[in-house]
Amino acid sequence: MGTQAFANGLGELSESAQPLVDRLRPIAEALHAQAHPPASDGGAAAPDPALDPLVEFRAFEAWYETDRGHPFLQTFERYVPPTPLVEF
């Protein structure tokens, strides 16, 4: 694993996760740019319209579905049976 992965706190991920991380990076960068826009000459902060998190997520979702055969958000739609509550 590369030194960059450890520097970014991603050292515990396997090499097979790297393409996923690389595809998620533009979403994170766009979210950061929207949350922390650089100050313009007038002092007011204006987000960069070229960095749109929704556009980046849609591109990621299209890649993920092509690569994995199902939409990314479908990953979170797994049924988890109720766990019995035990009281002592």
mmCIF file of N, CA and C in Angstrom:
data_model
loop_
_atom_site.group_PDB
_atom_site.id
_atom_site.type_symbol
_atom_site.label_atom_id
_atom_site.label_comp_id
_atom_site.label_asym_id
_atom_site.label_seq_id
_atom_site.Cartn_x
_atom_site.Cartn_y
_atom_site.Cartn_z
ATOM 1 N N MET A 1 0.838 -1.173 0.000
ATOM 2 C CA MET A 1 0.000 0.000 0.000
ATOM 3 C C MET A 1 0.877 1.228 0.000
ATOM 4 N N GLY A 2 0.446 2.260 -0.690
ATOM 5 C CA GLY A 2 1.266 3.451 -0.842
ATOM 6 C C GLY A 2 1.334 4.287 0.415
ATOM 7 N N THR A 3 2.344 5.121 0.489
ATOM 8 C CA THR A 3 2.534 6.016 1.623
ATOM 9 C C THR A 3 1.382 7.001 1.727
ATOM 10 N N GLN A 4 0.837 7.408 0.600
ATOM 11 C CA GLN A 4 -0.250 8.376 0.595
ATOM 12 C C GLN A 4 -1.470 7.826 1.340
ATOM 13 N N ALA A 5 -1.752 6.528 1.197
ATOM 14 C CA ALA A 5 -2.903 5.937 1.877
ATOM 15 C C ALA A 5 -2.753 6.069 3.385
ATOM 16 N N PHE A 6 -1.544 5.855 3.915
ATOM 17 C CA PHE A 6 -1.333 5.984 5.350
ATOM 18 C C PHE A 6 -1.427 7.441 5.785
ATOM 19 N N ALA A 7 -0.932 8.346 4.972
ATOM 20 C CA ALA A 7 -0.971 9.771 5.300
ATOM 21 C C ALA A 7 -2.412 10.276 5.352
ATOM 22 N N ASN A 8 -3.305 9.679 4.581
ATOM 23 C CA ASN A 8 -4.699 10.099 4.550
ATOM 24 C C ASN A 8 -5.566 9.348 5.552
ATOM 25 N N GLY A 9 -4.972 8.470 6.386
ATOM 26 C CA GLY A 9 -5.743 7.710 7.349
ATOM 27 C C GLY A 9 -6.471 6.538 6.734
ATOM 28 N N LEU A 10 -6.084 6.118 5.554
ATOM 29 C CA LEU A 10 -6.754 5.028 4.867
ATOM 30 C C LEU A 10 -5.906 3.756 4.867
ATOM 31 N N GLY A 11 -4.930 3.676 5.738
ATOM 32 C CA GLY A 11 -3.999 2.565 5.769
ATOM 33 C C GLY A 11 -4.633 1.217 6.027
ATOM 34 N N GLU A 12 -5.776 1.192 6.681
ATOM 35 C CA GLU A 12 -6.421 -0.084 6.988
ATOM 36 C C GLU A 12 -7.179 -0.668 5.795
ATOM 37 N N LEU A 13 -7.322 0.094 4.730
ATOM 38 C CA LEU A 13 -8.034 -0.395 3.553
ATOM 39 C C LEU A 13 -7.114 -1.230 2.673
ATOM 40 N N SER A 14 -7.696 -2.214 2.018
ATOM 41 C CA SER A 14 -6.917 -3.062 1.118
ATOM 42 C C SER A 14 -6.696 -2.356 -0.212
ATOM 43 N N GLU A 15 -5.780 -2.893 -1.009
ATOM 44 C CA GLU A 15 -5.501 -2.332 -2.342
ATOM 45 C C GLU A 15 -6.740 -2.372 -3.225
ATOM 46 N N SER A 16 -7.604 -3.371 -3.011
ATOM 47 C CA SER A 16 -8.810 -3.483 -3.845
ATOM 48 C C SER A 16 -9.786 -2.336 -3.593
ATOM 49 N N ALA A 17 -9.650 -1.655 -2.460
ATOM 50 C CA ALA A 17 -10.530 -0.519 -2.148
ATOM 51 C C ALA A 17 -10.068 0.769 -2.806
ATOM 52 N N GLN A 18 -8.858 0.802 -3.326
ATOM 53 C CA GLN A 18 -8.296 2.040 -3.878
ATOM 54 C C GLN A 18 -9.131 2.634 -5.016
ATOM 55 N N PRO A 19 -9.627 1.829 -5.979
ATOM 56 C CA PRO A 19 -10.471 2.448 -7.022
ATOM 57 C C PRO A 19 -11.714 3.119 -6.449
ATOM 58 N N LEU A 20 -12.295 2.528 -5.428
ATOM 59 C CA LEU A 20 -13.477 3.111 -4.797
ATOM 60 C C LEU A 20 -13.108 4.435 -4.122
ATOM 61 N N VAL A 21 -12.013 4.452 -3.406
ATOM 62 C CA VAL A 21 -11.556 5.676 -2.744
ATOM 63 C C VAL A 21 -11.259 6.762 -3.777
ATOM 64 N N ASP A 22 -10.593 6.373 -4.870
ATOM 65 C CA ASP A 22 -10.271 7.339 -5.925
ATOM 66 C C ASP A 22 -11.526 7.934 -6.539
ATOM 67 N N ARG A 23 -12.589 7.125 -6.670
ATOM 68 C CA ARG A 23 -13.843 7.628 -7.250
ATOM 69 C C ARG A 23 -14.651 8.445 -6.255
ATOM 70 N N LEU A 24 -14.477 8.210 -4.957
ATOM 71 C CA LEU A 24 -15.184 8.987 -3.939
ATOM 72 C C LEU A 24 -14.515 10.336 -3.670
ATOM 73 N N ARG A 25 -13.221 10.435 -3.963
ATOM 74 C CA ARG A 25 -12.455 11.649 -3.685
ATOM 75 C C ARG A 25 -13.071 12.917 -4.307
ATOM 76 N N PRO A 26 -13.512 12.908 -5.594
ATOM 77 C CA PRO A 26 -14.105 14.135 -6.152
ATOM 78 C C PRO A 26 -15.377 14.573 -5.425
ATOM 79 N N ILE A 27 -16.133 13.626 -4.881
ATOM 80 C CA ILE A 27 -17.332 13.982 -4.109
ATOM 81 C C ILE A 27 -16.905 14.716 -2.840
ATOM 82 N N ALA A 28 -15.928 14.148 -2.142
ATOM 83 C CA ALA A 28 -15.439 14.774 -0.908
ATOM 84 C C ALA A 28 -14.858 16.156 -1.185
ATOM 85 N N GLU A 29 -14.109 16.280 -2.263
ATOM 86 C CA GLU A 29 -13.519 17.577 -2.601
ATOM 87 C C GLU A 29 -14.591 18.608 -2.943
ATOM 88 N N ALA A 30 -15.635 18.176 -3.656
ATOM 89 C CA ALA A 30 -16.726 19.099 -3.996
ATOM 90 C C ALA A 30 -17.499 19.508 -2.745
ATOM 91 N N LEU A 31 -17.737 18.557 -1.837
ATOM 92 C CA LEU A 31 -18.418 18.891 -0.581
ATOM 93 C C LEU A 31 -17.591 19.872 0.239
ATOM 94 N N HIS A 32 -16.292 19.646 0.283
ATOM 95 C CA HIS A 32 -15.411 20.555 1.014
ATOM 96 C C HIS A 32 -15.414 21.947 0.388
ATOM 97 N N ALA A 33 -15.358 22.003 -0.931
ATOM 98 C CA ALA A 33 -15.352 23.293 -1.625
ATOM 99 C C ALA A 33 -16.661 24.050 -1.390
ATOM 100 N N GLN A 34 -17.779 23.322 -1.319
ATOM 101 C CA GLN A 34 -19.062 23.978 -1.060
ATOM 102 C C GLN A 34 -19.142 24.477 0.381
ATOM 103 N N ALA A 35 -18.578 23.709 1.314
ATOM 104 C CA ALA A 35 -18.641 24.091 2.726
ATOM 105 C C ALA A 35 -17.633 25.187 3.084
ATOM 106 N N HIS A 36 -16.536 25.239 2.339
ATOM 107 C CA HIS A 36 -15.472 26.203 2.635
ATOM 108 C C HIS A 36 -15.052 26.939 1.362
ATOM 109 N N PRO A 37 -15.946 27.747 0.807
ATOM 110 C CA PRO A 37 -15.587 28.456 -0.429
ATOM 111 C C PRO A 37 -14.518 29.510 -0.161
ATOM 112 N N PRO A 38 -13.641 29.723 -1.138
ATOM 113 C CA PRO A 38 -12.619 30.766 -0.966
ATOM 114 C C PRO A 38 -13.274 32.148 -0.992
ATOM 115 N N ALA A 39 -12.726 33.057 -0.234
ATOM 116 C CA ALA A 39 -13.266 34.423 -0.201
ATOM 117 C C ALA A 39 -12.945 35.120 -1.517
ATOM 118 N N SER A 40 -13.926 35.802 -2.062
ATOM 119 C CA SER A 40 -13.717 36.561 -3.301
ATOM 120 C C SER A 40 -13.141 37.935 -2.953
ATOM 121 N N ASP A 41 -12.906 38.740 -3.963
ATOM 122 C CA ASP A 41 -12.318 40.074 -3.753
ATOM 123 C C ASP A 41 -13.185 40.951 -2.855
ATOM 124 N N GLY A 42 -14.489 40.781 -2.934
ATOM 125 C CA GLY A 42 -15.403 41.586 -2.128
ATOM 126 C C GLY A 42 -15.496 41.114 -0.692
ATOM 127 N N GLY A 43 -14.831 40.019 -0.362
ATOM 128 C CA GLY A 43 -14.866 39.512 1.000
ATOM 129 C C GLY A 43 -15.887 38.409 1.210
ATOM 130 N N ALA A 44 -16.923 38.361 0.378
ATOM 131 C CA ALA A 44 -17.938 37.326 0.521
ATOM 132 C C ALA A 44 -17.463 36.033 -0.152
ATOM 133 N N ALA A 45 -17.735 34.931 0.474
ATOM 134 C CA ALA A 45 -17.331 33.640 -0.072
ATOM 135 C C ALA A 45 -18.346 33.180 -1.116
ATOM 136 N N ALA A 46 -17.828 32.708 -2.228
ATOM 137 C CA ALA A 46 -18.687 32.205 -3.303
ATOM 138 C C ALA A 46 -18.212 30.810 -3.699
ATOM 139 N N PRO A 47 -19.110 29.798 -3.620
ATOM 140 C CA PRO A 47 -18.692 28.443 -3.989
ATOM 141 C C PRO A 47 -18.376 28.341 -5.477
ATOM 142 N N ASP A 48 -17.455 27.451 -5.805
ATOM 143 C CA ASP A 48 -17.061 27.213 -7.196
ATOM 144 C C ASP A 48 -18.155 26.379 -7.862
ATOM 145 N N PRO A 49 -18.854 26.929 -8.872
ATOM 146 C CA PRO A 49 -19.933 26.173 -9.508
ATOM 147 C C PRO A 49 -19.434 24.932 -10.242
ATOM 148 N N ALA A 50 -18.137 24.877 -10.560
ATOM 149 C CA ALA A 50 -17.592 23.705 -11.251
ATOM 150 C C ALA A 50 -17.505 22.507 -10.315
ATOM 151 N N LEU A 51 -17.497 22.742 -9.000
ATOM 152 C CA LEU A 51 -17.418 21.662 -8.023
ATOM 153 C C LEU A 51 -18.795 21.437 -7.406
ATOM 154 N N ASP A 52 -19.616 20.666 -8.079
ATOM 155 C CA ASP A 52 -20.970 20.385 -7.622
ATOM 156 C C ASP A 52 -21.019 18.968 -7.056
ATOM 157 N N PRO A 53 -21.259 18.816 -5.749
ATOM 158 C CA PRO A 53 -21.282 17.482 -5.157
ATOM 159 C C PRO A 53 -22.304 16.547 -5.803
ATOM 160 N N LEU A 54 -23.447 17.067 -6.197
ATOM 161 C CA LEU A 54 -24.471 16.228 -6.808
ATOM 162 C C LEU A 54 -24.004 15.696 -8.162
ATOM 163 N N VAL A 55 -23.363 16.533 -8.949
ATOM 164 C CA VAL A 55 -22.820 16.095 -10.239
ATOM 165 C C VAL A 55 -21.759 15.026 -10.014
ATOM 166 N N GLU A 56 -20.888 15.247 -9.026
ATOM 167 C CA GLU A 56 -19.832 14.277 -8.724
ATOM 168 C C GLU A 56 -20.422 12.959 -8.235
ATOM 169 N N PHE A 57 -21.472 13.020 -7.399
ATOM 170 C CA PHE A 57 -22.087 11.785 -6.912
ATOM 171 C C PHE A 57 -22.753 11.024 -8.048
ATOM 172 N N ARG A 58 -23.419 11.735 -8.942
ATOM 173 C CA ARG A 58 -24.053 11.055 -10.082
ATOM 174 C C ARG A 58 -23.011 10.361 -10.960
ATOM 175 N N ALA A 59 -21.868 10.991 -11.150
ATOM 176 C CA ALA A 59 -20.784 10.359 -11.919
ATOM 177 C C ALA A 59 -20.271 9.126 -11.184
ATOM 178 N N PHE A 60 -20.131 9.227 -9.863
ATOM 179 C CA PHE A 60 -19.697 8.078 -9.066
ATOM 180 C C PHE A 60 -20.713 6.945 -9.157
ATOM 181 N N GLU A 61 -21.984 7.288 -9.013
ATOM 182 C CA GLU A 61 -23.052 6.283 -9.060
ATOM 183 C C GLU A 61 -23.065 5.578 -10.413
ATOM 184 N N ALA A 62 -22.881 6.302 -11.493
ATOM 185 C CA ALA A 62 -22.840 5.693 -12.829
ATOM 186 C C ALA A 62 -21.648 4.743 -12.943
ATOM 187 N N TRP A 63 -20.487 5.169 -12.457
ATOM 188 C CA TRP A 63 -19.310 4.298 -12.482
ATOM 189 C C TRP A 63 -19.534 3.048 -11.637
ATOM 190 N N TYR A 64 -20.079 3.228 -10.435
ATOM 191 C CA TYR A 64 -20.277 2.104 -9.514
ATOM 192 C C TYR A 64 -21.226 1.073 -10.121
ATOM 193 N N GLU A 65 -22.320 1.540 -10.688
ATOM 194 C CA GLU A 65 -23.287 0.609 -11.275
ATOM 195 C C GLU A 65 -22.675 -0.137 -12.460
ATOM 196 N N THR A 66 -21.889 0.538 -13.269
ATOM 197 C CA THR A 66 -21.217 -0.115 -14.391
ATOM 198 C C THR A 66 -20.196 -1.130 -13.887
ATOM 199 N N ASP A 67 -19.455 -0.752 -12.855
ATOM 200 C CA ASP A 67 -18.388 -1.604 -12.329
ATOM 201 C C ASP A 67 -18.910 -2.769 -11.498
ATOM 202 N N ARG A 68 -19.931 -2.542 -10.671
ATOM 203 C CA ARG A 68 -20.400 -3.548 -9.716
ATOM 204 C C ARG A 68 -21.727 -4.204 -10.096
ATOM 205 N N GLY A 69 -22.440 -3.624 -11.051
ATOM 206 C CA GLY A 69 -23.687 -4.232 -11.499
ATOM 207 C C GLY A 69 -24.929 -3.834 -10.723
ATOM 208 N N HIS A 70 -24.795 -2.958 -9.741
ATOM 209 C CA HIS A 70 -25.954 -2.452 -9.004
ATOM 210 C C HIS A 70 -25.630 -1.065 -8.479
ATOM 211 N N PRO A 71 -26.657 -0.250 -8.230
ATOM 212 C CA PRO A 71 -26.418 1.109 -7.738
ATOM 213 C C PRO A 71 -25.750 1.099 -6.360
ATOM 214 N N PHE A 72 -24.918 2.096 -6.107
ATOM 215 C CA PHE A 72 -24.199 2.206 -4.836
ATOM 216 C C PHE A 72 -25.166 2.259 -3.658
ATOM 217 N N LEU A 73 -26.190 3.080 -3.752
ATOM 218 C CA LEU A 73 -27.111 3.232 -2.624
ATOM 219 C C LEU A 73 -27.884 1.960 -2.318
ATOM 220 N N GLN A 74 -27.975 1.062 -3.283
ATOM 221 C CA GLN A 74 -28.639 -0.220 -3.039
ATOM 222 C C GLN A 74 -27.843 -1.053 -2.024
ATOM 223 N N THR A 75 -26.576 -0.770 -1.876
ATOM 224 C CA THR A 75 -25.729 -1.462 -0.907
ATOM 225 C C THR A 75 -26.285 -1.307 0.504
ATOM 226 N N PHE A 76 -26.946 -0.206 0.776
ATOM 227 C CA PHE A 76 -27.459 0.076 2.113
ATOM 228 C C PHE A 76 -28.888 -0.426 2.317
ATOM 229 N N GLU A 77 -29.464 -1.083 1.328
ATOM 230 C CA GLU A 77 -30.843 -1.547 1.421
ATOM 231 C C GLU A 77 -30.941 -3.033 1.759
ATOM 232 N N ARG A 78 -29.998 -3.540 2.494
ATOM 233 C CA ARG A 78 -30.026 -4.938 2.905
ATOM 234 C C ARG A 78 -30.952 -5.096 4.098
ATOM 235 N N TYR A 79 -31.762 -6.132 4.055
ATOM 236 C CA TYR A 79 -32.674 -6.404 5.156
ATOM 237 C C TYR A 79 -31.898 -6.943 6.347
ATOM 238 N N VAL A 80 -32.139 -6.365 7.497
ATOM 239 C CA VAL A 80 -31.539 -6.843 8.739
ATOM 240 C C VAL A 80 -32.683 -7.263 9.636
ATOM 241 N N PRO A 81 -32.764 -8.562 9.947
ATOM 242 C CA PRO A 81 -33.878 -9.019 10.779
ATOM 243 C C PRO A 81 -33.821 -8.380 12.178
ATOM 244 N N PRO A 82 -34.976 -8.195 12.783
ATOM 245 C CA PRO A 82 -34.985 -7.599 14.115
ATOM 246 C C PRO A 82 -34.220 -8.484 15.115
ATOM 247 N N THR A 83 -33.529 -7.840 16.003
ATOM 248 C CA THR A 83 -32.795 -8.559 17.028
ATOM 249 C C THR A 83 -33.644 -8.580 18.294
ATOM 250 N N PRO A 84 -33.847 -9.776 18.852
ATOM 251 C CA PRO A 84 -34.666 -9.834 20.077
ATOM 252 C C PRO A 84 -34.004 -9.039 21.209
ATOM 253 N N LEU A 85 -34.824 -8.341 21.936
ATOM 254 C CA LEU A 85 -34.345 -7.573 23.070
ATOM 255 C C LEU A 85 -34.412 -8.470 24.302
ATOM 256 N N VAL A 86 -33.322 -8.571 24.992
ATOM 257 C CA VAL A 86 -33.275 -9.395 26.205
ATOM 258 C C VAL A 86 -33.126 -8.480 27.396
ATOM 259 N N GLU A 87 -34.030 -8.618 28.339
ATOM 260 C CA GLU A 87 -33.960 -7.824 29.557
ATOM 261 C C GLU A 87 -33.587 -8.741 30.705
ATOM 262 N N PHE A 88 -32.715 -8.251 31.557
ATOM 263 C CA PHE A 88 -32.304 -9.056 32.718
ATOM 264 C C PHE A 88 -32.926 -8.543 33.963
#
